[in-house]
Amino acid sequence: MMFRKPDLCSMLSLIVCTWTAHFARGQLIRPVYVYEGLIKGIHDYFNNTCIILLHNTSNPVETQGLAESDHLLLLQKYLSSTLHIRTTFMDFDMFSTRVGQSYYHIKRPLFVLLNDYEDTRDGFAHQISTWIAMAYPTWLVFFRNETKFTDFFLEIFVPFDCKFMVAQSSANVTSREIITEVYQVDRGKELRSMQFGIWDVRDGLKGPTRSLFLRRNNLFGQNIRVTSVHDPPISIFHRNEQNDITGISGFFGEVILLLQDALNCTFIYKEAKSWGMCLQNGSCTGAIGMLMNKDVDFAATEFMMTSDRLDAISFTTPIYTTKCRAYIKRPATSDVKWDAYTAPFSANIWGAIALLIILMSGAIVMIQRLFAFVSPNFQNDGRSRFTEILFFVLGAFCSQGMEQSTLDPVRIVHFIVHLTAVVIVAAYSAALISFLAVKTFIMPFTTMDGLLKDGTYRFGVVGDSADFSFFQNTSDKIMNVLFDELLMKETNLPRNYLDGLEQVCKEDKYAFMTLDNMAALLQQKVDCKLEPLDVITQTTIAMAVQPNSPYRGIINAKILLLRDSGILQRLLETQWSVQLSGAKSSWKSVEIGDIIPLLLLIISALLISFLVYVTERSMFKSFSKRVKIKVNKQQQEQQQLKMFDR
């Protein structure tokens, strides 16, 4: 067989055809300046830190021909050298093997798909979108005008919170790109799209003026599985005859009803037995476990924002902030004030009053004796004795009258005694009323260290909650000792805050840790007076969603709108305020416990008076009997003498 040597013309034709085929299937489907301008516009709008140009061909610079290589190098040089944006080319295999899960270390990346070819779509669908968190980077893909969105994204799930832009050339105006953002409410749902902006050579990118979740503000009736904890009165479940949950009332019930209307979704309720906590083996319980296991989408109850929960769930924007501390019951005996009738005046004042009474009595005695010495006609009866006058002066200080004297100097002293007594009694009465009306309570301790040193109190928190985890994971020495010596001994911890505060009222010495606003709200539902200890920690309360939930952003946006419009604050004021049954009176009542010392004093005085009376009565009878016997004896002796005289 003989081979004919190809001529030069045939060889040139073969090379041209090969280059033409490569150019026709090159990575770039737009002029280079379109890529440069549009990528720069998207980068500036989202403030990305770097750009990764993704493709499905290994070494495109070497395999796509000279012209294509020049275009790709020019694009990379423009972005890297001219705009000083970190830019790299990567095929799907290289990105999966070299970057992989470490893409989270790249802050705000912009991923660009240079074309919409079938191999690019298949590589992206099967090698990238199956494992990457689509919402983390910003996406930009260049489409040809004949490409349909539904065909390209048939096997690609674009989450609700994903920023995925598609650029297509304008059919009417050259060098203009129409950018459309696409997303899905949920996997398997309809692909939705809306215009993001327009780019042209002269004006650059004109993007939207509203934020992402002001544009995507509709879930189109999507079913959202919601869980909560039965924690009256802020979250209360309502059930039908089949015991199915039909709704939630209370503060969080009102919040999620507003969210349901704003999101245009349908909430399906599930009850969680507890808030939950994460165990040492990595599993979680309660509502946290339901979110972690993807049994529910949203937890509408109060969650303390703690660092150990961040590995299992994601928090919404904070709802409110409060303080966390322990509460104890005010003992019933604390209302009995045994020193109530001496406490209004200090010991020095009581001493001064006693000295004044003695001096006044002595002055009257001296005046009377002086007049008796000067005037022999002055009659000094028994009432001029010092003890008798002291008794009358003391009676004057108790608002009693005094026997009128005929001596003007004594009358002046009487006037001074009564005037001084009126002033002192008025001051004492005012101080006594204030002392009795103002409730004072001396705490047995005010700190957790004092609770520990007291040794007579039990201590509890809500079981299976962040409160328990706080003591379990704290580095504070006192809290560690409290956890080991008190909290671990509790075999049946309360299920919610109401149960815990009711237990505080049932037991004499039981301390329970709760939130300040919960204690204020539940104070009217328990039958004892709660006394707070010092603040343990400041805490922030939020609701929770699944890790990397696509609905977290829109829920946060709606919560912020509720806050900015004042609706959330109004709910806080109406739902958390303590409502009293009647008008609050400005008068303070004095309870029976406040007058127990006075009642005991009166009863003691009556008993002593009765004993004195009985004693005097007995002594009088005995004395009368002796006198009568003596008289009878004398009469008998007189009769005997008369008979003898006869």
GROMACS .gro file of N, CA and C in nm, residues 104-231:
model
  384
  104TYR      N    1  -1.509   2.718   5.320
  104TYR     CA    2  -1.561   2.807   5.424
  104TYR      C    3  -1.454   2.905   5.472
  105HIS      N    4  -1.328   2.873   5.445
  105HIS     CA    5  -1.220   2.964   5.486
  105HIS      C    6  -1.207   3.082   5.391
  106ILE      N    7  -1.274   3.074   5.277
  106ILE     CA    8  -1.273   3.185   5.182
  106ILE      C    9  -1.388   3.279   5.217
  107LYS      N   10  -1.358   3.401   5.247
  107LYS     CA   11  -1.461   3.495   5.288
  107LYS      C   12  -1.525   3.562   5.167
  108ARG      N   13  -1.656   3.552   5.162
  108ARG     CA   14  -1.739   3.616   5.059
  108ARG      C   15  -1.684   3.593   4.918
  109PRO      N   16  -1.675   3.467   4.875
  109PRO     CA   17  -1.623   3.441   4.740
  109PRO      C   18  -1.730   3.464   4.632
  110LEU      N   19  -1.684   3.493   4.512
  110LEU     CA   20  -1.769   3.502   4.394
  110LEU      C   21  -1.728   3.389   4.300
  111PHE      N   22  -1.819   3.294   4.279
  111PHE     CA   23  -1.795   3.183   4.189
  111PHE      C   24  -1.862   3.214   4.055
  112VAL      N   25  -1.785   3.203   3.946
  112VAL     CA   26  -1.835   3.239   3.813
  112VAL      C   27  -1.826   3.116   3.723
  113LEU      N   28  -1.940   3.078   3.663
  113LEU     CA   29  -1.943   2.976   3.559
  113LEU      C   30  -1.939   3.049   3.425
  114LEU      N   31  -1.836   3.021   3.347
  114LEU     CA   32  -1.810   3.101   3.227
  114LEU      C   33  -1.909   3.075   3.115
  115ASN      N   34  -1.977   2.958   3.119
  115ASN     CA   35  -2.070   2.927   3.011
  115ASN      C   36  -2.177   2.832   3.063
  116ASP      N   37  -2.270   2.798   2.977
  116ASP     CA   38  -2.381   2.711   3.014
  116ASP      C   39  -2.382   2.583   2.931
  117TYR      N   40  -2.263   2.538   2.886
  117TYR     CA   41  -2.256   2.417   2.806
  117TYR      C   42  -2.305   2.297   2.886
  118GLU      N   43  -2.340   2.193   2.813
  118GLU     CA   44  -2.393   2.074   2.877
  118GLU      C   45  -2.293   2.012   2.973
  119ASP      N   46  -2.164   2.006   2.930
  119ASP     CA   47  -2.064   1.948   3.019
  119ASP      C   48  -2.042   2.036   3.143
  120THR      N   49  -2.054   2.169   3.126
  120THR     CA   50  -2.045   2.258   3.242
  120THR      C   51  -2.161   2.236   3.337
  121ARG      N   52  -2.282   2.224   3.282
  121ARG     CA   53  -2.400   2.201   3.365
  121ARG      C   54  -2.390   2.068   3.438
  122ASP      N   55  -2.351   1.961   3.367
  122ASP     CA   56  -2.342   1.829   3.431
  122ASP      C   57  -2.232   1.827   3.536
  123GLY      N   58  -2.118   1.887   3.507
  123GLY     CA   59  -2.010   1.890   3.605
  123GLY      C   60  -2.048   1.968   3.730
  124PHE      N   61  -2.114   2.079   3.710
  124PHE     CA   62  -2.156   2.159   3.825
  124PHE      C   63  -2.264   2.087   3.905
  125ALA      N   64  -2.359   2.023   3.836
  125ALA     CA   65  -2.469   1.956   3.904
  125ALA      C   66  -2.422   1.836   3.985
  126HIS      N   67  -2.324   1.759   3.933
  126HIS     CA   68  -2.287   1.635   3.998
  126HIS      C   69  -2.158   1.645   4.081
  127GLN      N   70  -2.074   1.742   4.053
  127GLN     CA   71  -1.946   1.750   4.123
  127GLN      C   72  -1.940   1.863   4.226
  128ILE      N   73  -2.026   1.962   4.214
  128ILE     CA   74  -2.019   2.078   4.303
  128ILE      C   75  -2.146   2.094   4.386
  129SER      N   76  -2.261   2.104   4.322
  129SER     CA   77  -2.384   2.141   4.392
  129SER      C   78  -2.432   2.035   4.489
  130THR      N   79  -2.381   1.913   4.478
  130THR     CA   80  -2.428   1.805   4.566
  130THR      C   81  -2.371   1.816   4.707
  131TRP      N   82  -2.260   1.886   4.725
  131TRP     CA   83  -2.198   1.889   4.858
  131TRP      C   84  -2.172   2.030   4.911
  132ILE      N   85  -2.164   2.126   4.823
  132ILE     CA   86  -2.133   2.261   4.870
  132ILE      C   87  -2.258   2.328   4.927
  133ALA      N   88  -2.238   2.416   5.026
  133ALA     CA   89  -2.349   2.499   5.077
  133ALA      C   90  -2.372   2.611   4.977
  134MET      N   91  -2.475   2.596   4.898
  134MET     CA   92  -2.496   2.685   4.785
  134MET      C   93  -2.513   2.831   4.828
  135ALA      N   94  -2.564   2.853   4.948
  135ALA     CA   95  -2.590   2.990   4.991
  135ALA      C   96  -2.465   3.062   5.039
  136TYR      N   97  -2.354   2.990   5.057
  136TYR     CA   98  -2.236   3.055   5.112
  136TYR      C   99  -2.170   3.151   5.012
  137PRO      N  100  -2.138   3.107   4.889
  137PRO     CA  101  -2.078   3.203   4.794
  137PRO      C  102  -2.184   3.279   4.715
  138THR      N  103  -2.137   3.372   4.635
  138THR     CA  104  -2.221   3.440   4.536
  138THR      C  105  -2.193   3.374   4.401
  139TRP      N  106  -2.299   3.347   4.324
  139TRP     CA  107  -2.285   3.274   4.198
  139TRP      C  108  -2.321   3.364   4.080
  140LEU      N  109  -2.247   3.346   3.972
  140LEU     CA  110  -2.277   3.414   3.845
  140LEU      C  111  -2.249   3.316   3.732
  141VAL      N  112  -2.349   3.295   3.645
  141VAL     CA  113  -2.332   3.206   3.531
  141VAL      C  114  -2.376   3.281   3.405
  142PHE      N  115  -2.302   3.260   3.298
  142PHE     CA  116  -2.333   3.325   3.169
  142PHE      C  117  -2.411   3.227   3.083
  143PHE      N  118  -2.530   3.270   3.041
  143PHE     CA  119  -2.620   3.189   2.959
  143PHE      C  120  -2.622   3.242   2.816
  144ARG      N  121  -2.639   3.148   2.724
  144ARG     CA  122  -2.677   3.187   2.589
  144ARG      C  123  -2.828   3.213   2.587
  145ASN      N  124  -2.872   3.289   2.491
  145ASN     CA  125  -3.014   3.330   2.489
  145ASN      C  126  -3.108   3.212   2.468
  146GLU      N  127  -3.062   3.108   2.404
  146GLU     CA  128  -3.150   2.995   2.377
  146GLU      C  129  -3.159   2.897   2.494
  147THR      N  130  -3.077   2.916   2.595
  147THR     CA  131  -3.078   2.824   2.710
  147THR      C  132  -3.196   2.855   2.800
  148LYS      N  133  -3.266   2.751   2.839
  148LYS     CA  134  -3.379   2.765   2.929
  148LYS      C  135  -3.335   2.741   3.073
  149PHE      N  136  -3.389   2.822   3.164
  149PHE     CA  137  -3.353   2.809   3.305
  149PHE      C  138  -3.388   2.671   3.359
  150THR      N  139  -3.508   2.624   3.327
  150THR     CA  140  -3.553   2.495   3.381
  150THR      C  141  -3.465   2.380   3.335
  151ASP      N  142  -3.410   2.390   3.213
  151ASP     CA  143  -3.322   2.283   3.164
  151ASP      C  144  -3.188   2.284   3.238
  152PHE      N  145  -3.131   2.400   3.256
  152PHE     CA  146  -2.999   2.408   3.321
  152PHE      C  147  -3.008   2.367   3.469
  153PHE      N  148  -3.114   2.410   3.539
  153PHE     CA  149  -3.125   2.385   3.684
  153PHE      C  150  -3.211   2.262   3.716
  154LEU      N  151  -3.227   2.172   3.616
  154LEU     CA  152  -3.311   2.056   3.637
  154LEU      C  153  -3.261   1.970   3.753
  155GLU      N  154  -3.131   1.952   3.763
  155GLU     CA  155  -3.071   1.869   3.868
  155GLU      C  156  -2.994   1.952   3.970
  156ILE      N  157  -3.017   2.081   3.971
  156ILE     CA  158  -2.945   2.170   4.063
  156ILE      C  159  -3.046   2.237   4.155
  157PHE      N  160  -3.025   2.222   4.285
  157PHE     CA  161  -3.113   2.286   4.384
  157PHE      C  162  -3.051   2.418   4.426
  158VAL      N  163  -3.126   2.527   4.404
  158VAL     CA  164  -3.082   2.661   4.443
  158VAL      C  165  -3.164   2.702   4.565
  159PRO      N  166  -3.105   2.698   4.685
  159PRO     CA  167  -3.183   2.727   4.807
  159PRO      C  168  -3.242   2.867   4.805
  160PHE      N  169  -3.337   2.886   4.895
  160PHE     CA  170  -3.411   3.011   4.901
  160PHE      C  171  -3.319   3.129   4.929
  161ASP      N  172  -3.215   3.110   5.009
  161ASP     CA  173  -3.125   3.220   5.046
  161ASP      C  174  -3.000   3.227   4.962
  162CYS      N  175  -2.997   3.154   4.850
  162CYS     CA  176  -2.879   3.152   4.764
  162CYS      C  177  -2.879   3.272   4.669
  163LYS      N  178  -2.764   3.335   4.654
  163LYS     CA  179  -2.749   3.449   4.561
  163LYS      C  180  -2.692   3.395   4.430
  164PHE      N  181  -2.782   3.358   4.339
  164PHE     CA  182  -2.742   3.294   4.214
  164PHE      C  183  -2.794   3.379   4.098
  165MET      N  184  -2.699   3.441   4.025
  165MET     CA  185  -2.734   3.530   3.914
  165MET      C  186  -2.705   3.465   3.780
  166VAL      N  187  -2.794   3.488   3.685
  166VAL     CA  188  -2.779   3.438   3.549
  166VAL      C  189  -2.775   3.558   3.455
  167ALA      N  190  -2.671   3.564   3.371
  167ALA     CA  191  -2.654   3.676   3.277
  167ALA      C  192  -2.686   3.629   3.136
  168GLN      N  193  -2.774   3.702   3.069
  168GLN     CA  194  -2.809   3.675   2.930
  168GLN      C  195  -2.802   3.804   2.851
  169SER      N  196  -2.762   3.793   2.725
  169SER     CA  197  -2.750   3.910   2.639
  169SER      C  198  -2.888   3.964   2.604
  170SER      N  199  -2.895   4.095   2.597
  170SER     CA  200  -3.021   4.159   2.559
  170SER      C  201  -3.044   4.138   2.411
  171ALA      N  202  -3.166   4.102   2.375
  171ALA     CA  203  -3.198   4.078   2.235
  171ALA      C  204  -3.213   4.207   2.157
  172ASN      N  205  -3.239   4.317   2.225
  172ASN     CA  206  -3.267   4.443   2.157
  172ASN      C  207  -3.146   4.536   2.154
  173VAL      N  208  -3.066   4.534   2.259
  173VAL     CA  209  -2.955   4.628   2.270
  173VAL      C  210  -2.826   4.549   2.277
  174THR      N  211  -2.732   4.582   2.194
  174THR     CA  212  -2.602   4.515   2.198
  174THR      C  213  -2.522   4.561   2.318
  175SER      N  214  -2.431   4.475   2.362
  175SER     CA  215  -2.344   4.502   2.477
  175SER      C  216  -2.424   4.533   2.603
  176ARG      N  217  -2.538   4.469   2.616
  176ARG     CA  218  -2.618   4.483   2.737
  176ARG      C  219  -2.652   4.343   2.789
  177GLU      N  220  -2.641   4.329   2.919
  177GLU     CA  221  -2.669   4.201   2.982
  177GLU      C  222  -2.786   4.217   3.080
  178ILE      N  223  -2.879   4.124   3.073
  178ILE     CA  224  -2.991   4.118   3.166
  178ILE      C  225  -2.955   4.014   3.273
  179ILE      N  226  -2.949   4.056   3.398
  179ILE     CA  227  -2.912   3.965   3.507
  179ILE      C  228  -3.039   3.925   3.581
  180THR      N  229  -3.059   3.796   3.595
  180THR     CA  230  -3.176   3.740   3.662
  180THR      C  231  -3.128   3.655   3.779
  181GLU      N  232  -3.192   3.672   3.893
  181GLU     CA  233  -3.161   3.586   4.008
  181GLU      C  234  -3.265   3.476   4.017
  182VAL      N  235  -3.217   3.356   4.049
  182VAL     CA  236  -3.303   3.238   4.055
  182VAL      C  237  -3.292   3.176   4.194
  183TYR      N  238  -3.398   3.107   4.234
  183TYR     CA  239  -3.400   3.038   4.364
  183TYR      C  240  -3.519   2.944   4.368
  184GLN      N  241  -3.521   2.857   4.469
  184GLN     CA  242  -3.633   2.768   4.496
  184GLN      C  243  -3.670   2.779   4.643
  185VAL      N  244  -3.800   2.774   4.670
  185VAL     CA  245  -3.845   2.781   4.809
  185VAL      C  246  -3.801   2.658   4.886
  186ASP      N  247  -3.804   2.542   4.820
  186ASP     CA  248  -3.761   2.417   4.883
  186ASP      C  249  -3.720   2.320   4.773
  187ARG      N  250  -3.650   2.215   4.812
  187ARG     CA  251  -3.606   2.116   4.715
  187ARG      C  252  -3.727   2.051   4.647
  188GLY      N  253  -3.721   2.046   4.517
  188GLY     CA  254  -3.830   1.990   4.440
  188GLY      C  255  -3.939   2.090   4.405
  189LYS      N  256  -3.930   2.211   4.460
  189LYS     CA  257  -4.030   2.313   4.430
  189LYS      C  258  -3.996   2.385   4.299
  190GLU      N  259  -4.089   2.466   4.255
  190GLU     CA  260  -4.075   2.542   4.131
  190GLU      C  261  -3.955   2.636   4.137
  191LEU      N  262  -3.880   2.641   4.024
  191LEU     CA  263  -3.770   2.736   4.013
  191LEU      C  264  -3.828   2.875   3.988
  192ARG      N  265  -3.792   2.968   4.073
  192ARG     CA  266  -3.846   3.104   4.062
  192ARG      C  267  -3.735   3.199   4.023
  193SER      N  268  -3.773   3.303   3.953
  193SER     CA  269  -3.674   3.399   3.903
  193SER      C  270  -3.731   3.539   3.907
  194MET      N  271  -3.642   3.636   3.918
  194MET     CA  272  -3.679   3.776   3.911
  194MET      C  273  -3.557   3.854   3.861
  195GLN      N  274  -3.585   3.964   3.797
  195GLN     CA  275  -3.474   4.042   3.742
  195GLN      C  276  -3.393   4.105   3.853
  196PHE      N  277  -3.262   4.086   3.845
  196PHE     CA  278  -3.169   4.141   3.943
  196PHE      C  279  -3.120   4.279   3.901
  197GLY      N  280  -3.089   4.295   3.773
  197GLY     CA  281  -3.037   4.424   3.726
  197GLY      C  282  -2.999   4.418   3.579
  198ILE      N  283  -2.941   4.526   3.534
  198ILE     CA  284  -2.898   4.540   3.394
  198ILE      C  285  -2.756   4.593   3.393
  199TRP      N  286  -2.676   4.537   3.304
  199TRP     CA  287  -2.538   4.587   3.285
  199TRP      C  288  -2.519   4.626   3.141
  200ASP      N  289  -2.455   4.740   3.120
  200ASP     CA  290  -2.410   4.777   2.986
  200ASP      C  291  -2.274   4.843   2.997
  201VAL      N  292  -2.213   4.862   2.885
  201VAL     CA  293  -2.075   4.911   2.882
  201VAL      C  294  -2.067   5.052   2.937
  202ARG      N  295  -2.162   5.136   2.908
  202ARG     CA  296  -2.153   5.276   2.946
  202ARG      C  297  -2.186   5.299   3.093
  203ASP      N  298  -2.294   5.242   3.144
  203ASP     CA  299  -2.340   5.270   3.280
  203ASP      C  300  -2.299   5.165   3.382
  204GLY      N  301  -2.247   5.053   3.335
  204GLY     CA  302  -2.209   4.948   3.428
  204GLY      C  303  -2.331   4.875   3.482
  205LEU      N  304  -2.318   4.823   3.602
  205LEU     CA  305  -2.426   4.744   3.661
  205LEU      C  306  -2.523   4.833   3.738
  206LYS      N  307  -2.649   4.816   3.711
  206LYS     CA  308  -2.756   4.879   3.788
  206LYS      C  309  -2.831   4.768   3.861
  207GLY      N  310  -2.792   4.747   3.988
  207GLY     CA  311  -2.851   4.640   4.066
  207GLY      C  312  -2.971   4.687   4.146
  208PRO      N  313  -3.033   4.597   4.220
  208PRO     CA  314  -3.151   4.632   4.299
  208PRO      C  315  -3.115   4.722   4.417
  209THR      N  316  -3.209   4.803   4.457
  209THR     CA  317  -3.188   4.892   4.572
  209THR      C  318  -3.237   4.829   4.702
  210ARG      N  319  -3.318   4.726   4.693
  210ARG     CA  320  -3.368   4.658   4.812
  210ARG      C  321  -3.282   4.537   4.844
  211SER      N  322  -3.278   4.501   4.971
  211SER     CA  323  -3.197   4.388   5.014
  211SER      C  324  -3.259   4.257   4.966
  212LEU      N  325  -3.184   4.149   4.985
  212LEU     CA  326  -3.224   4.019   4.931
  212LEU      C  327  -3.362   3.977   4.981
  213PHE      N  328  -3.384   3.986   5.115
  213PHE     CA  329  -3.509   3.933   5.169
  213PHE      C  330  -3.621   4.035   5.169
  214LEU      N  331  -3.596   4.153   5.120
  214LEU     CA  332  -3.706   4.242   5.085
  214LEU      C  333  -3.754   4.211   4.944
  215ARG      N  334  -3.667   4.153   4.863
  215ARG     CA  335  -3.708   4.109   4.730
  215ARG      C  336  -3.774   3.971   4.737
  216ARG      N  337  -3.714   3.883   4.814
  216ARG     CA  338  -3.771   3.749   4.832
  216ARG      C  339  -3.847   3.748   4.964
  217ASN      N  340  -3.966   3.798   4.965
  217ASN     CA  341  -4.043   3.812   5.088
  217ASN      C  342  -4.167   3.725   5.089
  218ASN      N  343  -4.164   3.616   5.012
  218ASN     CA  344  -4.282   3.532   4.999
  218ASN      C  345  -4.239   3.387   4.990
  219LEU      N  346  -4.295   3.303   5.077
  219LEU     CA  347  -4.265   3.160   5.073
  219LEU      C  348  -4.372   3.081   4.999
  220PHE      N  349  -4.470   3.150   4.945
  220PHE     CA  350  -4.570   3.089   4.857
  220PHE      C  351  -4.637   2.968   4.922
  221GLY      N  352  -4.678   2.983   5.048
  221GLY     CA  353  -4.753   2.878   5.116
  221GLY      C  354  -4.671   2.760   5.162
  222GLN      N  355  -4.541   2.771   5.165
  222GLN     CA  356  -4.456   2.661   5.207
  222GLN      C  357  -4.489   2.616   5.349
  223ASN      N  358  -4.492   2.485   5.371
  223ASN     CA  359  -4.514   2.430   5.504
  223ASN      C  360  -4.385   2.439   5.585
  224ILE      N  361  -4.393   2.506   5.699
  224ILE     CA  362  -4.278   2.520   5.790
  224ILE      C  363  -4.312   2.446   5.919
  225ARG      N  364  -4.229   2.350   5.955
  225ARG     CA  365  -4.252   2.272   6.077
  225ARG      C  366  -4.195   2.350   6.196
  226VAL      N  367  -4.283   2.380   6.290
  226VAL     CA  368  -4.249   2.465   6.405
  226VAL      C  369  -4.263   2.383   6.533
  227THR      N  370  -4.166   2.396   6.620
  227THR     CA  371  -4.176   2.335   6.752
  227THR      C  372  -4.165   2.442   6.859
  228SER      N  373  -4.218   2.410   6.976
  228SER     CA  374  -4.209   2.500   7.089
  228SER      C  375  -4.220   2.416   7.216
  229VAL      N  376  -4.194   2.481   7.327
  229VAL     CA  377  -4.203   2.416   7.458
  229VAL      C  378  -4.323   2.474   7.531
  230HIS      N  379  -4.401   2.388   7.592
  230HIS     CA  380  -4.515   2.436   7.670
  230HIS      C  381  -4.462   2.506   7.794
  231ASP      N  382  -4.459   2.638   7.788
  231ASP     CA  383  -4.399   2.719   7.894
  231ASP      C  384  -4.492   2.836   7.924
   0.00000   0.00000   0.00000
